[in-house]
Amino acid sequence: MKLAIVGVTGMVGQEMLKVLAEMSLPITELIPVASKNSAGTKILFGGQEHTVVDLEEALNMKPDVALFSAGGDISLEWAPKFAANGCRVIDNSSAFRMDDDKKLIIPEINGDDLTENDFIIANPNCSTVQMLIALAPLHKLYTIKRVVVSTYQSISGTGAKAVKQMENERLGIKGEMVYPYAIDQNVLPHCDDFLENGYTKEEMKLVNETHKILDPNIGVTATAVRVPVQGGHSEAINVSFERDFDLAFIRKAYHNNPAIHLQDNPETNTYPMPLFAKGRNEVFIGRLRRDESQENTLNMWVVADNLRKGAATNSVQIVQKMIEKKIIKIGTF
């Protein structure tokens, strides 16, 4: 399997290299792809040096799979070209997520929807992925009516320039400002651009992607907040069901779910935190408790490494699912 990573020098691209190495996919040739400025530089993978190429050269090398994480404009221009070449594209941008003819995939939830006809597959937004990993099992059990979610999102979700802004602020250095205000010792109720309805694009992604992946009948409202944390998104989720639920049964279901790490013991101060989610592929869930003000309603706290399950890990797991379903055919796998 010839596999290309488009945007290999970025934060998600670098994480993809780590996840691919950990998951031992049957890669016969890695094609690292970046801008013309980075072409010719070297990256390490599998104990070997690989030369970074530009998009045109990568296209001519005819990869079987391409993981795109270079922004929506690059995806819109180049993903169709790779797909027309017979390449399976997993795209991390928002370019194709809401297209009616493109699948929006979280493998544990709707991976079985993938078919041989799918050549461009969209990876959901990072905050959506971790929320739906937590909610999908409960929707099957109790049918979700409404979700109220507040996110506490890491600056790594914005990219390397945001990390640099916070580092500069902590050192008292004046530098490039990615955000309209300081992020160190501050929180910004402003993730992505504002829309006419008063919500941000990030907030509406949580709404629209939940409807596409899980159920269009679920009411979702979101507030997305950027916090001065370098890695890991957190979410306070309030979810109302059609019928009453059994909290002990929910804990057991989460405990038995390999995509989830349950951390829920107030007596020992055990609860999810970005500090301990870093570099992990699971979604961490805790602070499970009934909403005593609302019937059939549950509160929870959900944390994940946004560069992992929110991006790189989910993309690689989509490739694994396509191999498992023999959509991507590997002779010795």
Tab-separated table of C-alpha atoms in Angstrom:
chain	number	residue	atom	x	y	z
A	1	MET	CA	0.000	0.000	0.000
A	2	LYS	CA	1.401	3.364	-1.100
A	3	LEU	CA	0.224	5.981	1.376
A	4	ALA	CA	0.593	9.756	1.083
A	5	ILE	CA	0.289	12.287	3.904
A	6	VAL	CA	-0.629	15.698	2.503
A	7	GLY	CA	0.406	18.336	5.025
A	8	VAL	CA	3.021	16.095	6.628
A	9	THR	CA	4.936	18.998	8.189
A	10	GLY	CA	1.888	20.317	10.080
A	11	MET	CA	0.776	19.373	13.600
A	12	VAL	CA	-1.795	16.806	12.436
A	13	GLY	CA	0.528	15.464	9.744
A	14	GLN	CA	3.247	14.849	12.308
A	15	GLU	CA	0.746	13.069	14.542
A	16	MET	CA	-0.360	10.918	11.594
A	17	LEU	CA	3.215	9.636	11.264
A	18	LYS	CA	3.197	8.587	14.928
A	19	VAL	CA	-0.207	6.883	14.679
A	20	LEU	CA	0.731	5.033	11.490
A	21	ALA	CA	3.876	3.714	13.175
A	22	GLU	CA	1.937	2.610	16.277
A	23	MET	CA	-0.853	0.902	14.347
A	24	SER	CA	1.507	-0.968	12.009
A	25	LEU	CA	-0.448	-0.490	8.800
A	26	PRO	CA	0.928	-2.473	5.848
A	27	ILE	CA	2.620	0.490	4.150
A	28	THR	CA	5.069	-0.428	1.398
A	29	GLU	CA	5.816	3.184	0.463
A	30	LEU	CA	5.246	6.386	2.416
A	31	ILE	CA	4.854	9.573	0.368
A	32	PRO	CA	5.292	12.671	2.565
A	33	VAL	CA	3.682	15.694	0.892
A	34	ALA	CA	3.923	19.389	1.702
A	35	SER	CA	4.201	22.774	0.007
A	36	LYS	CA	6.846	23.547	-2.614
A	37	ASN	CA	8.786	25.389	0.119
A	38	SER	CA	9.154	22.135	2.105
A	39	ALA	CA	9.750	19.847	-0.889
A	40	GLY	CA	13.156	18.206	-0.744
A	41	THR	CA	13.365	18.197	3.041
A	42	LYS	CA	13.562	14.888	4.902
A	43	ILE	CA	11.275	13.256	7.463
A	44	LEU	CA	11.867	10.094	9.493
A	45	PHE	CA	9.448	7.172	9.409
A	46	GLY	CA	10.019	3.520	10.164
A	47	GLY	CA	13.684	4.169	10.866
A	48	GLN	CA	14.258	5.555	7.364
A	49	GLU	CA	14.521	8.991	5.833
A	50	HIS	CA	11.844	9.959	3.320
A	51	THR	CA	11.992	12.944	0.979
A	52	VAL	CA	9.087	15.388	1.086
A	53	VAL	CA	7.486	15.994	-2.318
A	54	ASP	CA	4.987	18.554	-3.581
A	55	LEU	CA	1.393	17.774	-4.562
A	56	GLU	CA	2.046	17.448	-8.298
A	57	GLU	CA	4.827	14.912	-7.782
A	58	ALA	CA	2.749	12.997	-5.213
A	59	LEU	CA	-0.154	12.781	-7.654
A	60	ASN	CA	2.138	11.321	-10.304
A	61	MET	CA	3.361	8.695	-7.810
A	62	LYS	CA	-0.212	7.290	-7.710
A	63	PRO	CA	-0.688	6.483	-4.015
A	64	ASP	CA	-3.403	4.011	-3.000
A	65	VAL	CA	-4.405	6.159	-0.004
A	66	ALA	CA	-3.899	9.829	0.807
A	67	LEU	CA	-4.476	11.397	4.212
A	68	PHE	CA	-5.137	15.110	3.679
A	69	SER	CA	-4.519	17.660	6.426
A	70	ALA	CA	-3.451	20.826	4.634
A	71	GLY	CA	-6.561	23.003	4.844
A	72	GLY	CA	-9.829	23.219	2.957
A	73	ASP	CA	-8.538	25.079	-0.110
A	74	ILE	CA	-5.873	22.442	-0.801
A	75	SER	CA	-8.419	19.663	-0.291
A	76	LEU	CA	-10.971	21.224	-2.644
A	77	GLU	CA	-8.377	21.592	-5.388
A	78	TRP	CA	-6.374	18.391	-5.003
A	79	ALA	CA	-8.508	15.671	-3.360
A	80	PRO	CA	-10.656	15.223	-6.514
A	81	LYS	CA	-7.489	14.884	-8.612
A	82	PHE	CA	-6.126	12.143	-6.334
A	83	ALA	CA	-9.537	10.410	-6.272
A	84	ALA	CA	-9.751	10.515	-10.075
A	85	ASN	CA	-6.401	8.678	-10.055
A	86	GLY	CA	-7.958	5.805	-8.082
A	87	CYS	CA	-6.654	7.000	-4.703
A	88	ARG	CA	-8.769	6.771	-1.536
A	89	VAL	CA	-8.661	10.199	0.125
A	90	ILE	CA	-9.387	10.730	3.824
A	91	ASP	CA	-9.762	14.470	4.313
A	92	ASN	CA	-9.335	16.263	7.640
A	93	SER	CA	-10.637	19.645	6.516
A	94	SER	CA	-14.246	20.845	6.458
A	95	ALA	CA	-14.224	20.910	2.633
A	96	PHE	CA	-16.406	17.841	2.044
A	97	ARG	CA	-18.050	17.127	5.403
A	98	MET	CA	-21.517	18.333	4.534
A	99	ASP	CA	-21.536	17.198	0.889
A	100	ASP	CA	-24.476	14.870	0.327
A	101	ASP	CA	-22.366	12.519	-1.787
A	102	LYS	CA	-19.473	12.244	0.704
A	103	LYS	CA	-19.431	10.074	3.829
A	104	LEU	CA	-18.566	11.662	7.192
A	105	ILE	CA	-17.043	8.807	9.148
A	106	ILE	CA	-16.263	7.861	12.729
A	107	PRO	CA	-15.364	4.163	12.275
A	108	GLU	CA	-16.860	2.995	15.598
A	109	ILE	CA	-20.198	4.617	14.721
A	110	ASN	CA	-20.780	4.482	10.965
A	111	GLY	CA	-17.687	2.821	9.497
A	112	ASP	CA	-19.837	0.039	8.051
A	113	ASP	CA	-21.427	2.608	5.727
A	114	LEU	CA	-18.209	2.733	3.688
A	115	THR	CA	-18.381	1.134	0.225
A	116	GLU	CA	-16.148	0.614	-2.801
A	117	ASN	CA	-17.696	3.737	-4.349
A	118	ASP	CA	-16.205	6.015	-1.675
A	119	PHE	CA	-13.056	7.752	-2.895
A	120	ILE	CA	-13.217	10.948	-0.819
A	121	ILE	CA	-14.128	10.332	2.829
A	122	ALA	CA	-14.465	13.218	5.272
A	123	ASN	CA	-13.044	13.118	8.786
A	124	PRO	CA	-15.355	14.960	11.224
A	125	ASN	CA	-14.397	17.997	13.258
A	126	CYS	CA	-12.268	17.143	16.313
A	127	SER	CA	-14.846	18.336	18.851
A	128	THR	CA	-17.605	16.370	17.083
A	129	VAL	CA	-15.626	13.117	17.112
A	130	GLN	CA	-15.130	12.944	20.867
A	131	MET	CA	-18.695	14.055	21.615
A	132	LEU	CA	-20.259	11.435	19.358
A	133	ILE	CA	-18.020	8.636	20.642
A	134	ALA	CA	-19.574	9.433	24.039
A	135	LEU	CA	-23.141	9.868	22.777
A	136	ALA	CA	-23.591	7.158	20.128
A	137	PRO	CA	-23.846	4.215	22.593
A	138	LEU	CA	-26.394	6.156	24.666
A	139	HIS	CA	-28.494	7.041	21.624
A	140	LYS	CA	-28.851	3.337	20.856
A	141	LEU	CA	-29.942	2.638	24.434
A	142	TYR	CA	-32.210	5.554	25.291
A	143	THR	CA	-32.716	7.744	22.154
A	144	ILE	CA	-31.279	11.238	22.579
A	145	LYS	CA	-33.660	14.189	22.337
A	146	ARG	CA	-31.369	17.150	22.985
A	147	VAL	CA	-27.703	17.942	23.613
A	148	VAL	CA	-26.264	21.085	25.193
A	149	VAL	CA	-22.482	21.155	24.845
A	150	SER	CA	-19.838	23.647	25.954
A	151	THR	CA	-16.336	23.023	24.645
A	152	TYR	CA	-12.979	23.977	26.140
A	153	GLN	CA	-10.713	23.695	23.120
A	154	SER	CA	-6.932	23.519	22.951
A	155	ILE	CA	-4.925	26.042	20.970
A	156	SER	CA	-3.373	23.166	18.987
A	157	GLY	CA	-6.739	22.973	17.229
A	158	THR	CA	-5.863	26.303	15.631
A	159	GLY	CA	-2.356	25.183	14.694
A	160	ALA	CA	1.340	25.773	15.327
A	161	LYS	CA	1.039	29.571	15.061
A	162	ALA	CA	-1.441	29.595	17.966
A	163	VAL	CA	0.933	27.530	20.092
A	164	LYS	CA	3.675	30.024	19.242
A	165	GLN	CA	1.427	32.954	20.216
A	166	MET	CA	0.856	31.499	23.679
A	167	GLU	CA	4.545	30.663	24.132
A	168	ASN	CA	5.461	34.244	23.177
A	169	GLU	CA	2.928	35.675	25.616
A	170	ARG	CA	4.296	33.574	28.459
A	171	LEU	CA	7.816	34.792	27.680
A	172	GLY	CA	6.767	38.414	27.256
A	173	ILE	CA	7.712	38.409	23.564
A	174	LYS	CA	5.714	40.398	21.006
A	175	GLY	CA	4.919	38.268	17.989
A	176	GLU	CA	2.302	37.260	15.440
A	177	MET	CA	-1.245	37.235	16.834
A	178	VAL	CA	-3.430	34.394	15.550
A	179	TYR	CA	-6.272	35.294	17.913
A	180	PRO	CA	-7.802	38.777	18.261
A	181	TYR	CA	-6.752	38.847	21.937
A	182	ALA	CA	-4.147	37.277	24.215
A	183	ILE	CA	-4.813	33.578	24.868
A	184	ASP	CA	-2.476	33.099	27.857
A	185	GLN	CA	-4.404	33.509	31.130
A	186	ASN	CA	-7.550	34.102	29.085
A	187	VAL	CA	-10.446	32.232	27.461
A	188	LEU	CA	-11.979	33.217	24.137
A	189	PRO	CA	-15.647	32.357	23.408
A	190	HIS	CA	-14.673	32.437	19.767
A	191	CYS	CA	-13.665	29.303	17.810
A	192	ASP	CA	-13.605	29.924	14.040
A	193	ASP	CA	-15.592	32.698	12.347
A	194	PHE	CA	-18.890	34.124	13.537
A	195	LEU	CA	-21.989	33.469	11.394
A	196	GLU	CA	-25.146	35.509	10.819
A	197	ASN	CA	-27.062	33.501	13.455
A	198	GLY	CA	-24.589	34.565	16.183
A	199	TYR	CA	-22.954	31.142	16.437
A	200	THR	CA	-19.439	30.357	15.249
A	201	LYS	CA	-18.599	27.881	12.491
A	202	GLU	CA	-17.162	25.552	15.149
A	203	GLU	CA	-20.441	25.574	17.089
A	204	MET	CA	-22.474	24.840	13.977
A	205	LYS	CA	-20.124	21.996	13.024
A	206	LEU	CA	-21.151	20.265	16.259
A	207	VAL	CA	-24.801	20.695	15.281
A	208	ASN	CA	-24.613	19.781	11.598
A	209	GLU	CA	-22.148	16.907	11.893
A	210	THR	CA	-24.155	15.307	14.710
A	211	HIS	CA	-27.204	15.394	12.448
A	212	LYS	CA	-25.320	13.813	9.553
A	213	ILE	CA	-23.515	11.103	11.530
A	214	LEU	CA	-25.917	10.204	14.326
A	215	ASP	CA	-29.491	11.462	13.856
A	216	PRO	CA	-31.035	14.596	12.263
A	217	ASN	CA	-33.778	14.575	14.921
A	218	ILE	CA	-31.418	15.340	17.828
A	219	GLY	CA	-31.566	18.945	19.021
A	220	VAL	CA	-28.041	20.295	19.511
A	221	THR	CA	-26.864	23.661	20.809
A	222	ALA	CA	-23.198	24.500	21.394
A	223	THR	CA	-20.838	27.095	22.833
A	224	ALA	CA	-17.214	26.661	21.734
A	225	VAL	CA	-14.447	28.262	23.809
A	226	ARG	CA	-10.684	28.435	23.208
A	227	VAL	CA	-8.617	27.873	26.365
A	228	PRO	CA	-4.855	28.260	27.059
A	229	VAL	CA	-4.149	24.522	26.939
A	230	GLN	CA	-1.624	23.245	24.413
A	231	GLY	CA	-3.208	19.842	23.702
A	232	GLY	CA	-6.572	18.219	24.342
A	233	HIS	CA	-10.186	19.336	23.998
A	234	SER	CA	-12.671	19.092	26.887
A	235	GLU	CA	-16.466	19.176	26.715
A	236	ALA	CA	-19.228	19.612	29.276
A	237	ILE	CA	-22.195	17.745	27.813
A	238	ASN	CA	-25.795	17.786	29.016
A	239	VAL	CA	-27.887	15.162	27.216
A	240	SER	CA	-31.644	14.520	27.482
A	241	PHE	CA	-33.195	11.182	26.524
A	242	GLU	CA	-36.629	10.010	25.424
A	243	ARG	CA	-36.801	7.745	28.473
A	244	ASP	CA	-35.135	7.221	31.830
A	245	PHE	CA	-31.641	5.742	32.015
A	246	ASP	CA	-29.650	3.507	34.334
A	247	LEU	CA	-26.425	5.249	35.386
A	248	ALA	CA	-24.765	1.996	36.479
A	249	PHE	CA	-25.571	0.441	33.103
A	250	ILE	CA	-24.105	3.459	31.284
A	251	ARG	CA	-20.886	3.163	33.301
A	252	LYS	CA	-20.672	-0.527	32.425
A	253	ALA	CA	-21.287	0.188	28.718
A	254	TYR	CA	-18.543	2.794	28.713
A	255	HIS	CA	-16.167	0.534	30.641
A	256	ASN	CA	-16.612	-2.201	28.016
A	257	ASN	CA	-16.156	0.121	25.027
A	258	PRO	CA	-12.568	-0.054	23.654
A	259	ALA	CA	-12.827	3.492	22.223
A	260	ILE	CA	-13.581	4.910	25.674
A	261	HIS	CA	-11.584	5.219	28.881
A	262	LEU	CA	-13.916	5.716	31.841
A	263	GLN	CA	-12.461	7.898	34.612
A	264	ASP	CA	-15.277	8.510	37.049
A	265	ASN	CA	-14.548	8.267	40.756
A	266	PRO	CA	-15.067	11.521	42.701
A	267	GLU	CA	-13.847	9.887	45.928
A	268	THR	CA	-10.341	9.565	44.478
A	269	ASN	CA	-10.481	12.750	42.357
A	270	THR	CA	-10.520	10.592	39.239
A	271	TYR	CA	-11.839	12.437	36.207
A	272	PRO	CA	-10.670	13.199	32.652
A	273	MET	CA	-8.140	15.957	32.021
A	274	PRO	CA	-6.228	17.047	28.898
A	275	LEU	CA	-2.983	16.511	30.806
A	276	PHE	CA	-3.508	12.744	30.803
A	277	ALA	CA	-5.213	12.419	27.419
A	278	LYS	CA	-2.171	13.673	25.505
A	279	GLY	CA	-0.865	11.116	23.030
A	280	ARG	CA	-3.754	8.720	23.718
A	281	ASN	CA	-6.271	7.452	21.153
A	282	GLU	CA	-9.222	6.880	23.481
A	283	VAL	CA	-11.963	9.310	24.475
A	284	PHE	CA	-11.979	9.904	28.236
A	285	ILE	CA	-15.338	10.199	30.029
A	286	GLY	CA	-16.176	11.077	33.636
A	287	ARG	CA	-18.222	13.286	35.992
A	288	LEU	CA	-21.294	11.183	35.125
A	289	ARG	CA	-24.303	12.409	37.090
A	290	ARG	CA	-28.011	13.013	36.741
A	291	ASP	CA	-29.216	16.511	35.958
A	292	GLU	CA	-31.460	17.037	38.968
A	293	SER	CA	-33.248	19.946	37.284
A	294	GLN	CA	-34.335	18.098	34.152
A	295	GLU	CA	-36.084	14.756	33.636
A	296	ASN	CA	-34.188	11.936	31.878
A	297	THR	CA	-31.052	14.078	31.575
A	298	LEU	CA	-27.390	13.250	32.136
A	299	ASN	CA	-24.295	15.416	32.651
A	300	MET	CA	-20.811	14.279	31.629
A	301	TRP	CA	-17.277	15.570	31.048
A	302	VAL	CA	-15.502	14.340	27.912
A	303	VAL	CA	-11.819	14.821	27.026
A	304	ALA	CA	-9.679	13.694	24.098
A	305	ASP	CA	-6.415	14.528	22.388
A	306	ASN	CA	-7.737	16.610	19.486
A	307	LEU	CA	-4.726	15.811	17.299
A	308	ARG	CA	-5.263	12.084	17.907
A	309	LYS	CA	-8.843	10.778	17.931
A	310	GLY	CA	-10.037	14.177	16.746
A	311	ALA	CA	-7.852	13.996	13.626
A	312	ALA	CA	-4.909	11.639	12.999
A	313	THR	CA	-6.168	8.521	14.780
A	314	ASN	CA	-9.640	8.707	13.299
A	315	SER	CA	-8.162	9.100	9.791
A	316	VAL	CA	-5.925	6.060	10.185
A	317	GLN	CA	-8.813	4.058	11.662
A	318	ILE	CA	-10.848	4.870	8.543
A	319	VAL	CA	-8.041	3.330	6.475
A	320	GLN	CA	-8.067	0.279	8.780
A	321	LYS	CA	-11.836	-0.033	8.318
A	322	MET	CA	-11.481	0.116	4.532
A	323	ILE	CA	-8.838	-2.610	4.659
A	324	GLU	CA	-11.077	-4.703	6.922
A	325	LYS	CA	-13.978	-4.299	4.470
A	326	LYS	CA	-11.622	-5.123	1.562
A	327	ILE	CA	-12.312	-1.738	-0.021
A	328	ILE	CA	-8.558	-1.215	0.094
A	329	LYS	CA	-7.133	-4.541	-1.031
A	330	ILE	CA	-3.890	-5.606	0.589
A	331	GLY	CA	-2.447	-8.862	-0.711
A	332	THR	CA	-0.776	-10.005	2.534
A	333	PHE	CA	-2.975	-8.253	5.126
